[in-house]
Amino acid sequence: MESWEFGRAVRRWRDRVQPAAAGVPVGGRRRTLGLRREELAGLAGISVDYLTRLEQGRATSPSVQVVEALARALRVSDAERDLLFRLSGHSTPGLDVVSSRITPSVQRLLDRLANTPVAVYDATWTLIVANAPYDALMGPTTSWQGIERNSVWRHLVGPGSRAVHTPEQQREFEAGLVADLRLTAARYPHDQRLKQLIREITAHSPRFEKLWESSAPTPHQDFGRHKVIDHPDVGHITLDCDTLVVAANDLRIMIYTAEPDIDDAERLSLAIVLGTQSLID
């Protein structure tokens, strides 16, 4: 791998990304016009130490997921993304693997929703990116690593989320997630990362294994429905949760909104203000 050239490319492109354009709060004096190293690391979901070693050519084996995350955080063009993959020693992911690519057009959509809680998932329900209002509403996501970013794992093995479900709703929600994942596995039979995800969840969740082996998959039933969020500072907030599917990249964009001029809208606004202030602090 051309480790030095890879690191130079990341460092050069980091300098040209405007913090405000990347959704990074700008405050106080800055010694650089572009992103700080810790800011890029946070956007890409990797440690500052690892990013430092990559930029200095001391880390020589970034995974496909890390390269994709850096390409997304750096907002590179398609041609630059291809170059970054070549410099890392990988081929650009093809159509036979689950995509985590956020195209410039999708990124522009996310930019226009900068004040609305939004999260983007790939076809395995693994979180690709969440904006600051989403973290303010649902809790910080930037520290999640690896399988922690997968919603199927989080709800059947891990801590779940702030969404409030009755036992029946929880069962339906879990069944829908597993059905979606099973359909994804059928579309991407050669994706090794997807196979490993399924093995890991199966090893830790008898409930997942039972659902996986159950009858034919049914469509996910949690799209476009009301959700009640139990926020630790403002209490319960009832919101509309709409999921947009980007067919070309097999992405799911989850958007939380409240009907204007009602108490839930005020609680949502307060949750975002409190949460984003804590993130900046």
mmCIF file of C-alpha atoms in Angstrom:
data_model
loop_
_atom_site.group_PDB
_atom_site.id
_atom_site.type_symbol
_atom_site.label_atom_id
_atom_site.label_comp_id
_atom_site.label_asym_id
_atom_site.label_seq_id
_atom_site.Cartn_x
_atom_site.Cartn_y
_atom_site.Cartn_z
ATOM 1 C CA MET A 1 0.000 0.000 0.000
ATOM 2 C CA GLU A 2 1.180 3.531 -0.774
ATOM 3 C CA SER A 3 0.737 4.417 2.880
ATOM 4 C CA TRP A 4 2.529 7.744 2.645
ATOM 5 C CA GLU A 5 0.438 8.855 -0.341
ATOM 6 C CA PHE A 6 -2.751 7.743 1.384
ATOM 7 C CA GLY A 7 -1.896 9.788 4.464
ATOM 8 C CA ARG A 8 -0.914 12.800 2.376
ATOM 9 C CA ALA A 9 -4.216 12.670 0.508
ATOM 10 C CA VAL A 10 -6.218 12.511 3.746
ATOM 11 C CA ARG A 11 -4.201 15.388 5.236
ATOM 12 C CA ARG A 12 -4.548 17.525 2.105
ATOM 13 C CA TRP A 13 -8.288 16.957 1.787
ATOM 14 C CA ARG A 14 -8.804 17.570 5.506
ATOM 15 C CA ASP A 15 -7.371 21.058 5.075
ATOM 16 C CA ARG A 16 -9.909 22.004 2.422
ATOM 17 C CA VAL A 17 -13.102 20.917 4.263
ATOM 18 C CA GLN A 18 -14.832 23.887 5.854
ATOM 19 C CA PRO A 19 -15.950 22.984 9.405
ATOM 20 C CA ALA A 20 -19.360 24.611 8.992
ATOM 21 C CA ALA A 21 -19.969 22.649 5.780
ATOM 22 C CA ALA A 22 -19.244 19.418 7.663
ATOM 23 C CA GLY A 23 -21.605 20.317 10.496
ATOM 24 C CA VAL A 24 -18.788 21.022 12.957
ATOM 25 C CA PRO A 25 -19.491 23.872 15.422
ATOM 26 C CA VAL A 26 -17.045 26.731 14.924
ATOM 27 C CA GLY A 27 -16.084 28.712 17.989
ATOM 28 C CA GLY A 28 -13.018 30.595 19.156
ATOM 29 C CA ARG A 29 -9.775 30.978 17.275
ATOM 30 C CA ARG A 30 -8.635 28.287 14.838
ATOM 31 C CA ARG A 31 -5.148 27.729 13.502
ATOM 32 C CA THR A 32 -6.446 25.934 10.426
ATOM 33 C CA LEU A 33 -9.150 26.759 7.915
ATOM 34 C CA GLY A 34 -10.025 23.112 7.438
ATOM 35 C CA LEU A 35 -10.945 20.341 9.848
ATOM 36 C CA ARG A 36 -8.875 19.648 12.899
ATOM 37 C CA ARG A 37 -7.595 16.126 13.220
ATOM 38 C CA GLU A 38 -9.923 15.374 16.136
ATOM 39 C CA GLU A 39 -12.874 16.723 14.161
ATOM 40 C CA LEU A 40 -12.223 14.469 11.180
ATOM 41 C CA ALA A 41 -11.674 11.511 13.501
ATOM 42 C CA GLY A 42 -15.037 12.175 15.139
ATOM 43 C CA LEU A 43 -16.827 12.490 11.809
ATOM 44 C CA ALA A 44 -15.269 9.243 10.557
ATOM 45 C CA GLY A 45 -15.819 7.342 13.809
ATOM 46 C CA ILE A 46 -12.151 6.489 14.380
ATOM 47 C CA SER A 47 -9.676 7.456 17.095
ATOM 48 C CA VAL A 48 -7.496 10.532 16.800
ATOM 49 C CA ASP A 49 -4.423 8.361 17.404
ATOM 50 C CA TYR A 50 -5.317 6.068 14.508
ATOM 51 C CA LEU A 51 -5.986 9.013 12.184
ATOM 52 C CA THR A 52 -2.618 10.504 13.179
ATOM 53 C CA ARG A 53 -0.844 7.261 12.316
ATOM 54 C CA LEU A 54 -2.695 7.057 8.991
ATOM 55 C CA GLU A 55 -1.752 10.608 8.046
ATOM 56 C CA GLN A 56 1.871 10.006 9.015
ATOM 57 C CA GLY A 57 2.067 6.731 7.093
ATOM 58 C CA ARG A 58 2.646 4.675 10.248
ATOM 59 C CA ALA A 59 -0.669 2.778 9.941
ATOM 60 C CA THR A 60 -0.733 0.824 6.708
ATOM 61 C CA SER A 61 -3.849 -1.332 6.671
ATOM 62 C CA PRO A 62 -7.058 0.717 6.945
ATOM 63 C CA SER A 63 -10.174 -1.391 6.452
ATOM 64 C CA VAL A 64 -12.673 -0.802 3.693
ATOM 65 C CA GLN A 65 -15.030 0.616 6.308
ATOM 66 C CA VAL A 66 -12.432 3.122 7.542
ATOM 67 C CA VAL A 67 -11.594 4.259 4.002
ATOM 68 C CA GLU A 68 -15.297 4.696 3.220
ATOM 69 C CA ALA A 69 -15.842 6.618 6.452
ATOM 70 C CA LEU A 70 -12.929 8.953 5.677
ATOM 71 C CA ALA A 71 -14.145 9.481 2.106
ATOM 72 C CA ARG A 72 -17.589 10.386 3.446
ATOM 73 C CA ALA A 73 -16.269 12.702 6.168
ATOM 74 C CA LEU A 74 -13.927 14.436 3.716
ATOM 75 C CA ARG A 75 -16.780 14.896 1.220
ATOM 76 C CA VAL A 76 -14.629 13.765 -1.685
ATOM 77 C CA SER A 77 -15.812 13.387 -5.259
ATOM 78 C CA ASP A 78 -16.401 9.950 -6.792
ATOM 79 C CA ALA A 79 -13.028 10.105 -8.564
ATOM 80 C CA GLU A 80 -11.238 11.065 -5.334
ATOM 81 C CA ARG A 81 -13.018 8.274 -3.497
ATOM 82 C CA ASP A 82 -11.761 5.779 -6.070
ATOM 83 C CA LEU A 83 -8.236 7.183 -5.632
ATOM 84 C CA LEU A 84 -8.437 6.898 -1.856
ATOM 85 C CA PHE A 85 -9.420 3.240 -2.145
ATOM 86 C CA ARG A 86 -6.563 2.562 -4.573
ATOM 87 C CA LEU A 87 -4.052 4.264 -2.279
ATOM 88 C CA SER A 88 -5.305 2.134 0.626
ATOM 89 C CA GLY A 89 -4.734 -1.051 -1.346
ATOM 90 C CA HIS A 90 -8.449 -1.839 -1.744
ATOM 91 C CA SER A 91 -10.710 -1.963 -4.733
ATOM 92 C CA THR A 92 -13.674 0.388 -4.653
ATOM 93 C CA PRO A 93 -16.616 -1.631 -3.262
ATOM 94 C CA GLY A 94 -18.804 -3.080 -5.988
ATOM 95 C CA LEU A 95 -22.507 -3.761 -6.281
ATOM 96 C CA ASP A 96 -22.192 -7.181 -4.623
ATOM 97 C CA VAL A 97 -21.531 -5.723 -1.158
ATOM 98 C CA VAL A 98 -23.694 -3.570 1.096
ATOM 99 C CA SER A 99 -22.953 0.074 0.360
ATOM 100 C CA SER A 100 -22.185 2.665 3.015
ATOM 101 C CA ARG A 101 -21.578 5.346 0.400
ATOM 102 C CA ILE A 102 -23.296 8.682 0.922
ATOM 103 C CA THR A 103 -23.280 10.388 -2.458
ATOM 104 C CA PRO A 104 -22.868 14.170 -2.821
ATOM 105 C CA SER A 105 -26.576 14.514 -3.665
ATOM 106 C CA VAL A 106 -27.607 12.657 -0.509
ATOM 107 C CA GLN A 107 -25.130 14.729 1.486
ATOM 108 C CA ARG A 108 -26.753 17.913 0.158
ATOM 109 C CA LEU A 109 -30.101 16.591 1.385
ATOM 110 C CA LEU A 110 -28.620 15.946 4.831
ATOM 111 C CA ASP A 111 -27.113 19.441 4.887
ATOM 112 C CA ARG A 112 -30.569 20.914 4.299
ATOM 113 C CA LEU A 113 -31.860 18.940 7.289
ATOM 114 C CA ALA A 114 -29.071 20.116 9.585
ATOM 115 C CA ASN A 115 -31.520 21.304 12.270
ATOM 116 C CA THR A 116 -33.684 18.161 12.150
ATOM 117 C CA PRO A 117 -32.801 14.830 13.810
ATOM 118 C CA VAL A 118 -31.577 12.601 10.972
ATOM 119 C CA ALA A 119 -29.718 9.291 10.893
ATOM 120 C CA VAL A 120 -28.557 7.315 7.861
ATOM 121 C CA TYR A 121 -28.324 3.518 7.892
ATOM 122 C CA ASP A 122 -27.056 1.039 5.356
ATOM 123 C CA ALA A 123 -29.074 -1.986 4.235
ATOM 124 C CA THR A 124 -27.963 -4.002 7.290
ATOM 125 C CA TRP A 125 -29.335 -1.282 9.610
ATOM 126 C CA THR A 126 -25.809 -0.261 10.552
ATOM 127 C CA LEU A 127 -25.577 3.433 11.382
ATOM 128 C CA ILE A 128 -23.481 5.324 8.855
ATOM 129 C CA VAL A 129 -23.917 8.832 10.187
ATOM 130 C CA ALA A 130 -26.180 10.773 12.558
ATOM 131 C CA ASN A 131 -26.327 14.535 12.867
ATOM 132 C CA ALA A 132 -26.059 16.565 16.066
ATOM 133 C CA PRO A 133 -29.845 17.002 16.554
ATOM 134 C CA TYR A 134 -30.256 13.218 16.288
ATOM 135 C CA ASP A 135 -27.603 12.665 18.960
ATOM 136 C CA ALA A 136 -29.295 15.316 21.103
ATOM 137 C CA LEU A 137 -32.622 13.484 20.794
ATOM 138 C CA MET A 138 -31.526 9.843 20.910
ATOM 139 C CA GLY A 139 -28.205 9.989 22.748
ATOM 140 C CA PRO A 140 -24.601 10.268 21.504
ATOM 141 C CA THR A 141 -23.621 7.897 18.702
ATOM 142 C CA THR A 142 -20.077 9.051 17.967
ATOM 143 C CA SER A 143 -18.497 6.638 20.452
ATOM 144 C CA TRP A 144 -20.214 3.581 18.955
ATOM 145 C CA GLN A 145 -17.743 1.236 17.317
ATOM 146 C CA GLY A 146 -18.100 -1.838 15.123
ATOM 147 C CA ILE A 147 -21.173 -3.939 15.812
ATOM 148 C CA GLU A 148 -22.438 -1.359 18.339
ATOM 149 C CA ARG A 149 -23.547 0.710 15.335
ATOM 150 C CA ASN A 150 -25.917 -1.997 14.106
ATOM 151 C CA SER A 151 -29.572 -1.553 15.120
ATOM 152 C CA VAL A 152 -30.380 -5.255 14.975
ATOM 153 C CA TRP A 153 -27.598 -5.969 17.450
ATOM 154 C CA ARG A 154 -28.498 -3.004 19.661
ATOM 155 C CA HIS A 155 -32.140 -4.079 20.002
ATOM 156 C CA LEU A 156 -31.657 -7.843 20.335
ATOM 157 C CA VAL A 157 -28.356 -7.939 22.222
ATOM 158 C CA GLY A 158 -27.387 -4.424 23.270
ATOM 159 C CA PRO A 159 -29.004 -1.546 25.177
ATOM 160 C CA GLY A 160 -31.779 -0.672 22.703
ATOM 161 C CA SER A 161 -32.738 2.967 22.207
ATOM 162 C CA ARG A 162 -34.773 5.760 23.794
ATOM 163 C CA ALA A 163 -37.841 4.805 21.757
ATOM 164 C CA VAL A 164 -40.693 3.576 23.966
ATOM 165 C CA HIS A 165 -42.424 0.349 22.880
ATOM 166 C CA THR A 166 -45.063 -1.832 24.445
ATOM 167 C CA PRO A 167 -43.983 -5.500 24.664
ATOM 168 C CA GLU A 168 -46.069 -6.269 21.561
ATOM 169 C CA GLN A 169 -44.619 -3.323 19.649
ATOM 170 C CA GLN A 170 -41.111 -4.398 20.664
ATOM 171 C CA ARG A 171 -41.705 -7.918 19.350
ATOM 172 C CA GLU A 172 -43.029 -6.552 16.052
ATOM 173 C CA PHE A 173 -40.142 -4.109 15.797
ATOM 174 C CA GLU A 174 -37.538 -6.839 16.346
ATOM 175 C CA ALA A 175 -39.242 -9.160 13.864
ATOM 176 C CA GLY A 176 -39.293 -6.384 11.273
ATOM 177 C CA LEU A 177 -35.605 -5.622 11.726
ATOM 178 C CA VAL A 178 -34.637 -9.274 11.373
ATOM 179 C CA ALA A 179 -36.882 -9.687 8.323
ATOM 180 C CA ASP A 180 -35.208 -6.678 6.712
ATOM 181 C CA LEU A 181 -31.764 -8.080 7.462
ATOM 182 C CA ARG A 182 -32.740 -11.443 5.997
ATOM 183 C CA LEU A 183 -33.907 -9.765 2.785
ATOM 184 C CA THR A 184 -30.630 -7.846 2.674
ATOM 185 C CA ALA A 185 -28.689 -11.097 3.057
ATOM 186 C CA ALA A 186 -30.596 -12.495 0.079
ATOM 187 C CA ARG A 187 -29.634 -9.455 -2.030
ATOM 188 C CA TYR A 188 -25.958 -9.584 -1.031
ATOM 189 C CA PRO A 189 -25.109 -13.289 -0.694
ATOM 190 C CA HIS A 190 -21.350 -12.705 -1.124
ATOM 191 C CA ASP A 191 -20.898 -9.892 1.397
ATOM 192 C CA GLN A 192 -18.525 -11.326 4.001
ATOM 193 C CA ARG A 193 -19.019 -8.484 6.483
ATOM 194 C CA LEU A 194 -22.774 -9.141 6.431
ATOM 195 C CA LYS A 195 -22.200 -12.846 7.032
ATOM 196 C CA GLN A 196 -19.987 -12.055 10.019
ATOM 197 C CA LEU A 197 -22.627 -9.698 11.430
ATOM 198 C CA ILE A 198 -25.250 -12.444 11.231
ATOM 199 C CA ARG A 199 -22.917 -14.947 12.922
ATOM 200 C CA GLU A 200 -22.142 -12.561 15.778
ATOM 201 C CA ILE A 201 -25.760 -11.672 16.496
ATOM 202 C CA THR A 202 -26.796 -15.328 16.273
ATOM 203 C CA ALA A 203 -24.110 -16.271 18.799
ATOM 204 C CA HIS A 204 -25.484 -13.808 21.352
ATOM 205 C CA SER A 205 -29.242 -13.809 20.749
ATOM 206 C CA PRO A 206 -31.476 -16.906 20.750
ATOM 207 C CA ARG A 207 -34.353 -14.541 19.888
ATOM 208 C CA PHE A 208 -32.532 -13.468 16.713
ATOM 209 C CA GLU A 209 -31.827 -17.070 15.733
ATOM 210 C CA LYS A 210 -35.498 -17.993 16.210
ATOM 211 C CA LEU A 211 -36.687 -15.045 14.122
ATOM 212 C CA TRP A 212 -34.067 -15.754 11.441
ATOM 213 C CA GLU A 213 -35.295 -19.328 11.090
ATOM 214 C CA SER A 214 -38.987 -18.403 11.157
ATOM 215 C CA SER A 215 -41.385 -18.161 8.201
ATOM 216 C CA ALA A 216 -40.910 -16.042 5.093
ATOM 217 C CA PRO A 217 -39.690 -12.452 5.653
ATOM 218 C CA THR A 218 -42.317 -9.743 6.028
ATOM 219 C CA PRO A 219 -41.798 -6.056 5.255
ATOM 220 C CA HIS A 220 -40.559 -3.861 8.089
ATOM 221 C CA GLN A 221 -43.580 -2.301 9.820
ATOM 222 C CA ASP A 222 -41.803 0.571 11.611
ATOM 223 C CA PHE A 223 -41.547 2.960 8.653
ATOM 224 C CA GLY A 224 -43.534 6.203 8.747
ATOM 225 C CA ARG A 225 -45.038 5.714 12.181
ATOM 226 C CA HIS A 226 -45.346 7.749 15.353
ATOM 227 C CA LYS A 227 -42.617 7.177 17.911
ATOM 228 C CA VAL A 228 -42.455 8.113 21.557
ATOM 229 C CA ILE A 229 -38.960 9.068 22.692
ATOM 230 C CA ASP A 230 -38.119 9.008 26.394
ATOM 231 C CA HIS A 231 -35.688 11.909 26.652
ATOM 232 C CA PRO A 232 -33.791 12.147 29.967
ATOM 233 C CA ASP A 233 -34.170 15.936 30.239
ATOM 234 C CA VAL A 234 -37.554 16.782 28.695
ATOM 235 C CA GLY A 235 -39.546 13.560 29.137
ATOM 236 C CA HIS A 236 -41.666 11.808 26.535
ATOM 237 C CA ILE A 237 -41.801 13.314 23.039
ATOM 238 C CA THR A 238 -44.211 11.954 20.422
ATOM 239 C CA LEU A 239 -42.747 12.376 16.944
ATOM 240 C CA ASP A 240 -43.291 11.343 13.363
ATOM 241 C CA CYS A 241 -40.504 9.038 12.215
ATOM 242 C CA ASP A 242 -40.248 8.801 8.427
ATOM 243 C CA THR A 243 -37.743 6.565 6.685
ATOM 244 C CA LEU A 244 -36.676 7.452 3.163
ATOM 245 C CA VAL A 245 -35.029 4.700 1.108
ATOM 246 C CA VAL A 246 -32.338 5.700 -1.387
ATOM 247 C CA ALA A 247 -32.704 2.849 -3.856
ATOM 248 C CA ALA A 248 -29.485 3.424 -5.799
ATOM 249 C CA ASN A 249 -27.318 2.985 -2.681
ATOM 250 C CA ASP A 250 -29.757 0.932 -0.583
ATOM 251 C CA LEU A 251 -29.664 3.494 2.247
ATOM 252 C CA ARG A 252 -32.282 4.321 4.871
ATOM 253 C CA ILE A 253 -32.607 7.968 5.952
ATOM 254 C CA MET A 254 -34.554 8.215 9.211
ATOM 255 C CA ILE A 255 -36.044 11.640 9.972
ATOM 256 C CA TYR A 256 -37.765 12.739 13.194
ATOM 257 C CA THR A 257 -40.201 15.670 13.123
ATOM 258 C CA ALA A 258 -43.005 17.075 15.262
ATOM 259 C CA GLU A 259 -46.250 18.696 14.217
ATOM 260 C CA PRO A 260 -45.799 22.487 14.523
ATOM 261 C CA ASP A 261 -47.208 24.494 17.407
ATOM 262 C CA ILE A 262 -47.791 21.640 19.815
ATOM 263 C CA ASP A 263 -46.071 20.684 23.071
ATOM 264 C CA ASP A 264 -44.076 17.920 21.397
ATOM 265 C CA ALA A 265 -42.536 20.428 18.971
ATOM 266 C CA GLU A 266 -41.439 22.585 21.904
ATOM 267 C CA ARG A 267 -40.012 19.576 23.738
ATOM 268 C CA LEU A 268 -38.134 18.491 20.615
ATOM 269 C CA SER A 269 -36.644 21.975 20.192
ATOM 270 C CA LEU A 270 -35.604 22.036 23.842
ATOM 271 C CA ALA A 271 -34.034 18.564 23.600
ATOM 272 C CA ILE A 272 -32.013 19.671 20.563
ATOM 273 C CA VAL A 273 -30.849 22.872 22.254
ATOM 274 C CA LEU A 274 -29.822 21.063 25.453
ATOM 275 C CA GLY A 275 -28.164 18.226 23.562
ATOM 276 C CA THR A 276 -26.220 20.302 21.070
ATOM 277 C CA GLN A 277 -24.992 22.602 23.831
ATOM 278 C CA SER A 278 -23.647 19.587 25.757
ATOM 279 C CA LEU A 279 -21.983 18.274 22.609
ATOM 280 C CA ILE A 280 -20.225 21.598 22.066
ATOM 281 C CA ASP A 281 -19.208 21.839 25.743
#
